[in-house]
PDB file of N, CA and C in Angstrom:
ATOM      1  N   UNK A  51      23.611  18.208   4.246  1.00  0.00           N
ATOM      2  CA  UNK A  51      23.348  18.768   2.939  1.00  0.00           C
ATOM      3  C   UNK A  51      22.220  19.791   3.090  1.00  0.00           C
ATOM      4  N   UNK A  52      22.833  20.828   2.704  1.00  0.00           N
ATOM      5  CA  UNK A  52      21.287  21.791   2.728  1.00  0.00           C
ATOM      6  C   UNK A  52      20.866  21.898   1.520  1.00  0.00           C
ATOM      7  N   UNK A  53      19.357  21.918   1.455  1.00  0.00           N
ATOM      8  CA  UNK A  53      18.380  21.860   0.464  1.00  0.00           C
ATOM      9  C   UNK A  53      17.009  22.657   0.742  1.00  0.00           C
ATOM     10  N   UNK A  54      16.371  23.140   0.083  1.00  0.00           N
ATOM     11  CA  UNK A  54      15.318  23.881  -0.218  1.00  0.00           C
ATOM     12  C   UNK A  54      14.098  22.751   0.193  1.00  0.00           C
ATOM     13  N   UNK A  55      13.187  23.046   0.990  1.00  0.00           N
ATOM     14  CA  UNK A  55      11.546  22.148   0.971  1.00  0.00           C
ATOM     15  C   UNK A  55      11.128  22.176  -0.135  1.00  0.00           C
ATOM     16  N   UNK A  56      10.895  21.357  -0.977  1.00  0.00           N
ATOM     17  CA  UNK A  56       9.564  21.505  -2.055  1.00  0.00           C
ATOM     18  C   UNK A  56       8.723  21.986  -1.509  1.00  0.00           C
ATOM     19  N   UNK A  57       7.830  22.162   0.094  1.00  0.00           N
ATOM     20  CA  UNK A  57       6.337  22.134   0.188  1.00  0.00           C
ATOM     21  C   UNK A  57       6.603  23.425   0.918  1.00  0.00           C
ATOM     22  N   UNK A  58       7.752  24.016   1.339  1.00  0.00           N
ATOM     23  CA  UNK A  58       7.815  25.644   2.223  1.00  0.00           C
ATOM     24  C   UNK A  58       8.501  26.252   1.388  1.00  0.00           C
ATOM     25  N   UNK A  59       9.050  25.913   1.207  1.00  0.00           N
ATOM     26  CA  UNK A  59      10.197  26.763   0.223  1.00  0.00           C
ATOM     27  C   UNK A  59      11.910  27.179   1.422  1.00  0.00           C
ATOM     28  N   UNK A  60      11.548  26.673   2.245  1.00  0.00           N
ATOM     29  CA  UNK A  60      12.744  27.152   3.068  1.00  0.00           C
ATOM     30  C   UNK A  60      14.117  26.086   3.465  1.00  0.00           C
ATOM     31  N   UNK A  61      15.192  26.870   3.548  1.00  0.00           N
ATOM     32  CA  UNK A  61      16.206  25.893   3.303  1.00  0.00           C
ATOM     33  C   UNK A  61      16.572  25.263   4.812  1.00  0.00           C
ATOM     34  N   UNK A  62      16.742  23.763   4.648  1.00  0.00           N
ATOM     35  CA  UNK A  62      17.211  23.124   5.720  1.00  0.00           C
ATOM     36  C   UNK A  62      18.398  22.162   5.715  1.00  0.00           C
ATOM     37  N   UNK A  63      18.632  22.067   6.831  1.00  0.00           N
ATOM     38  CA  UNK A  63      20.046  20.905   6.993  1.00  0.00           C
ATOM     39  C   UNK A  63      19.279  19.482   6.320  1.00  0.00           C
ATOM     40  N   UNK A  64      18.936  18.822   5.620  1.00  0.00           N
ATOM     41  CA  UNK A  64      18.293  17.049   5.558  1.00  0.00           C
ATOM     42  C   UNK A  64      19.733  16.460   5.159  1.00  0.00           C
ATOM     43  N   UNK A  65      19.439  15.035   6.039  1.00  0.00           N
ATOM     44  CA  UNK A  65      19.995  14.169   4.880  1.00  0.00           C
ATOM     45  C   UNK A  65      19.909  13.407   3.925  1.00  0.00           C
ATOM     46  N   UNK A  66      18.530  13.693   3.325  1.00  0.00           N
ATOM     47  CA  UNK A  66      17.764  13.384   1.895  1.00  0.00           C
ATOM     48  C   UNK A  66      16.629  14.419   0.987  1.00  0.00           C
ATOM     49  N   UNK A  67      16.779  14.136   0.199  1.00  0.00           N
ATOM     50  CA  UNK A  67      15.933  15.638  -0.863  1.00  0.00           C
ATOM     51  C   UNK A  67      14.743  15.307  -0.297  1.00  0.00           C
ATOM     52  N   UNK A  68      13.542  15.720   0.428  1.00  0.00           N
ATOM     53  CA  UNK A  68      12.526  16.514   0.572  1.00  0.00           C
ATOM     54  C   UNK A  68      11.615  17.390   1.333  1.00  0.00           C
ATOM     55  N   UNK A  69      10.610  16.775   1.496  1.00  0.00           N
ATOM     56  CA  UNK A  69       9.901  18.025   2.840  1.00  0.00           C
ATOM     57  C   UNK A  69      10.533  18.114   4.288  1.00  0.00           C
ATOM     58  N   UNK A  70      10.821  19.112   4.826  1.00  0.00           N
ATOM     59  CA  UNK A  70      11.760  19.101   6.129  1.00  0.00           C
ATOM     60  C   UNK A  70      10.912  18.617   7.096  1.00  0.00           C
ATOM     61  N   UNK A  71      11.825  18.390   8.222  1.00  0.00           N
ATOM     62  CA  UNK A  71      11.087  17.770   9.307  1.00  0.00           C
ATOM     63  C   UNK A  71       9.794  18.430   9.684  1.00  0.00           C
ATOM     64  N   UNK A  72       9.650  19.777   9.893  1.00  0.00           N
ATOM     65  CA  UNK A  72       8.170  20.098  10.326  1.00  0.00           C
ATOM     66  C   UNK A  72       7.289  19.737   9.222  1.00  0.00           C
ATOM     67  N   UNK A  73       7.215  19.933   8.202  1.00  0.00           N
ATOM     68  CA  UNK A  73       6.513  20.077   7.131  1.00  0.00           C
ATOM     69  C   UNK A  73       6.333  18.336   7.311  1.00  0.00           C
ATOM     70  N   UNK A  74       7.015  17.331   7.427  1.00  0.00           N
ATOM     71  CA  UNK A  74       6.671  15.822   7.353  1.00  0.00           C
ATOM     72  C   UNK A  74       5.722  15.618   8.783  1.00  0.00           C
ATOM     73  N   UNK A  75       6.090  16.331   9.883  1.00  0.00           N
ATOM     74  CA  UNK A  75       5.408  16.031  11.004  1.00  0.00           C
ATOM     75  C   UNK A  75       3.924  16.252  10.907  1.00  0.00           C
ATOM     76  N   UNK A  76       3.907  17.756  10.214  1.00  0.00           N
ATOM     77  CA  UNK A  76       2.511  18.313   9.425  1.00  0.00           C
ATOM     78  C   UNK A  76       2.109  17.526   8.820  1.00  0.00           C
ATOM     79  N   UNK A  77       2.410  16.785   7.763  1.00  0.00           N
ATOM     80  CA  UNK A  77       1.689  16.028   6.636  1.00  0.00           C
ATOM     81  C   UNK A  77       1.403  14.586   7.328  1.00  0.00           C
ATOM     82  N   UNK A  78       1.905  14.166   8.197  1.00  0.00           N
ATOM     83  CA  UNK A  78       1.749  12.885   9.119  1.00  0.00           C
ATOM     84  C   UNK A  78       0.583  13.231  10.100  1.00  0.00           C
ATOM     85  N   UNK A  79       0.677  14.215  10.585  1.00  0.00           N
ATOM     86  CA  UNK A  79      -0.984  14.811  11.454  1.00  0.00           C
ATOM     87  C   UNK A  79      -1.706  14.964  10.735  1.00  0.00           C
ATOM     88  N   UNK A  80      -2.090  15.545   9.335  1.00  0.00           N
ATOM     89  CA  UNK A  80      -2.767  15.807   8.682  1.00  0.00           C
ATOM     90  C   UNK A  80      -3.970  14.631   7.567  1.00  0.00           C
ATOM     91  N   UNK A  81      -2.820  13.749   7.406  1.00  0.00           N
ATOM     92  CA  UNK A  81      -3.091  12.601   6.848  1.00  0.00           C
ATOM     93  C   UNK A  81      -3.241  11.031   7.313  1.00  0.00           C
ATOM     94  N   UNK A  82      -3.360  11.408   8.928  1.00  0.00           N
ATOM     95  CA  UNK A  82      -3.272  10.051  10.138  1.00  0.00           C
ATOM     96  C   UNK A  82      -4.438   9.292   9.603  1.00  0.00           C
ATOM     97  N   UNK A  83      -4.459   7.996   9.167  1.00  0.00           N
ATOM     98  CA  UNK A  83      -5.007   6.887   8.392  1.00  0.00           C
ATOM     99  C   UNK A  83      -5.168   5.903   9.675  1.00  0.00           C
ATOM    100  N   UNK A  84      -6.150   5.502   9.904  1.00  0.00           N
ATOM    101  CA  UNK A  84      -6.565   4.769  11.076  1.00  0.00           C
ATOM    102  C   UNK A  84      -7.076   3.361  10.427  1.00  0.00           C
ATOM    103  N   UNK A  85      -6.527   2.083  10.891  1.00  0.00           N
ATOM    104  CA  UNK A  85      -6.181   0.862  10.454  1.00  0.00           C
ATOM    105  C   UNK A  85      -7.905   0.231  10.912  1.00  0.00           C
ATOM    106  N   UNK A  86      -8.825  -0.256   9.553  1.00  0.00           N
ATOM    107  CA  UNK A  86      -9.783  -0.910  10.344  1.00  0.00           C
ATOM    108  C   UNK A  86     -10.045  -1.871   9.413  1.00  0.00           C
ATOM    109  N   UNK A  87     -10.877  -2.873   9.883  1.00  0.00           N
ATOM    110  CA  UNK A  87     -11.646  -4.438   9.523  1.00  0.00           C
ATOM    111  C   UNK A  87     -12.596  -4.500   8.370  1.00  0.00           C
ATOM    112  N   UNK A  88     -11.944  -4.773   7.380  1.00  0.00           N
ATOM    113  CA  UNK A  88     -12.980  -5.083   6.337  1.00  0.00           C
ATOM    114  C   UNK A  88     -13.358  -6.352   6.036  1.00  0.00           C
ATOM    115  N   UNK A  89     -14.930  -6.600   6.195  1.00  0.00           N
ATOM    116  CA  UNK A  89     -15.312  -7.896   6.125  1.00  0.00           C
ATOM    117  C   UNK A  89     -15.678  -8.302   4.318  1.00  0.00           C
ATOM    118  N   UNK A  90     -14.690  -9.254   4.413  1.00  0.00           N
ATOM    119  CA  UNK A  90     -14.784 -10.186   2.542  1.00  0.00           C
ATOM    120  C   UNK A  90     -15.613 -11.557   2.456  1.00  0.00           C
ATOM    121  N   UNK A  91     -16.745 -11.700   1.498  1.00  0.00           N
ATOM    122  CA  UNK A  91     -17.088 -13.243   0.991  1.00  0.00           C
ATOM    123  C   UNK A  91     -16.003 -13.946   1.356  1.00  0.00           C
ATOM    124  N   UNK A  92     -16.335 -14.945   1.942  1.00  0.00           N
ATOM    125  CA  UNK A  92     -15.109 -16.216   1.248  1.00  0.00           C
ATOM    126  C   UNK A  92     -14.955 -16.568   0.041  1.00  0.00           C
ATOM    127  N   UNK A  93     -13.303 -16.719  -0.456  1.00  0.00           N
ATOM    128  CA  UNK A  93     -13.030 -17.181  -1.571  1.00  0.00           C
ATOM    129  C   UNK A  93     -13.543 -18.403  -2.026  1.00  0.00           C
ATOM    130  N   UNK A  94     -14.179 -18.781  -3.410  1.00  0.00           N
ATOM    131  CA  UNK A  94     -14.134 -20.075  -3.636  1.00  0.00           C
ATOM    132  C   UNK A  94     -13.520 -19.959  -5.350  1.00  0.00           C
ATOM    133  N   UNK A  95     -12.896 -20.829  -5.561  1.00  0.00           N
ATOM    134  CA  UNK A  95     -12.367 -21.197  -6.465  1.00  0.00           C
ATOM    135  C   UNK A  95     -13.029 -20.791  -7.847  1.00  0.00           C
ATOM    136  N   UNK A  96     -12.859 -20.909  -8.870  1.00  0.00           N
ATOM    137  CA  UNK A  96     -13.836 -21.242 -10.218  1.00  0.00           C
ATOM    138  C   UNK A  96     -12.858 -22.810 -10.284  1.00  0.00           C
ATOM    139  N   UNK A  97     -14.090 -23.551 -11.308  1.00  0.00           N
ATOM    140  CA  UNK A  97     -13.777 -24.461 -11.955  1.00  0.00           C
ATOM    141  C   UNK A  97     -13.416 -24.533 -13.421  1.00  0.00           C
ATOM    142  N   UNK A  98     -12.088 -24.208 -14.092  1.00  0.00           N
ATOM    143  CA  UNK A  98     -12.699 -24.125 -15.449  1.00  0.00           C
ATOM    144  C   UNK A  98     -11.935 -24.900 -15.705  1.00  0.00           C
ATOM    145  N   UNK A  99     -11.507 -26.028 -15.556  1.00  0.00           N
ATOM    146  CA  UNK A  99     -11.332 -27.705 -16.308  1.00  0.00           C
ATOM    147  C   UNK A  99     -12.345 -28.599 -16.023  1.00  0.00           C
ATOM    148  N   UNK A 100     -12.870 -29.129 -16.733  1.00  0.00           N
ATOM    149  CA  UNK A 100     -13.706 -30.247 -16.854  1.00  0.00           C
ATOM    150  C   UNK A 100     -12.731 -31.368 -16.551  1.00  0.00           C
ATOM    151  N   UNK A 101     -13.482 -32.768 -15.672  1.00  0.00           N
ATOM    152  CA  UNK A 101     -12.702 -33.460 -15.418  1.00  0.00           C
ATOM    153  C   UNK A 101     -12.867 -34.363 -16.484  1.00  0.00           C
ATOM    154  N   UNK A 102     -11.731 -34.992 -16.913  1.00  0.00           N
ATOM    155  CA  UNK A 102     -11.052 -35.870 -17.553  1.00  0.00           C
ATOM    156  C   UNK A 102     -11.689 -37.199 -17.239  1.00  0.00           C
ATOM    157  N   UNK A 103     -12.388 -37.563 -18.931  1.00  0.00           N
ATOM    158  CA  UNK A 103     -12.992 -39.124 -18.658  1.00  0.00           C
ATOM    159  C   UNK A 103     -12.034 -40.172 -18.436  1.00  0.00           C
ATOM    160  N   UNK A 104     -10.882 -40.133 -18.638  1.00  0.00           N
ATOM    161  CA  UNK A 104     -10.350 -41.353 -18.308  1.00  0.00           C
ATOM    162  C   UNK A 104      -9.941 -41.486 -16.496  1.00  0.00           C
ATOM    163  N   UNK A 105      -9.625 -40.151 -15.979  1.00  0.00           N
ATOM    164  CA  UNK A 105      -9.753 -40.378 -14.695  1.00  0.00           C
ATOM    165  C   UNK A 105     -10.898 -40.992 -13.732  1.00  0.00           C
ATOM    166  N   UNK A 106     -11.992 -40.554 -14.679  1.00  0.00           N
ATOM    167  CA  UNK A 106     -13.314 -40.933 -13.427  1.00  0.00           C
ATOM    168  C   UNK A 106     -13.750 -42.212 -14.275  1.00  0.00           C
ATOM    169  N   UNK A 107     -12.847 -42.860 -15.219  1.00  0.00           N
ATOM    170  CA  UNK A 107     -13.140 -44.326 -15.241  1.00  0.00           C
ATOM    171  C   UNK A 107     -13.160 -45.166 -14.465  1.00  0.00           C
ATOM    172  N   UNK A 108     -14.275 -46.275 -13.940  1.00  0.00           N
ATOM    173  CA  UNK A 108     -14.386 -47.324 -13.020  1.00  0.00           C
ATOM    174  C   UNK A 108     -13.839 -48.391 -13.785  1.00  0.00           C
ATOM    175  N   UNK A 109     -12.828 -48.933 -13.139  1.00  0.00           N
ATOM    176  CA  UNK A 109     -12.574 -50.473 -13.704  1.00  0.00           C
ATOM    177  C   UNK A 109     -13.344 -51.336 -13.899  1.00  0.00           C
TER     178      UNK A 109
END
């Protein structure tokens, strides 16, 4: 299917509507996102039930 780039304007063979192969190779060099370690608190819970007097009844 030939189609027009949205981002060149020039027409290419794809077999899906958008930026042609150079123009994706470009935007993949351009935008290379490098995977790193973010350190988080540990989770702790909230408590928001009060416990139940008949449970913490002693026989």
């Amino acid at each position: 299917m030939t189609i027009t780039c949205p981002r060149c304007g020039v027409e290419h063979e794809e077999r899906f509507y958008g930026p042609c192969t150079s123009c994706r190779d470009a935007l993949r060099a351009k935008f290379l996102g490098e995977g790193r370690d973010v350190e988080v608190a540990e989770y702790v819970p909230k408590m928001n039930v009060t416990p139940n007097a008949v449970a913490l009844k002693d026989d």
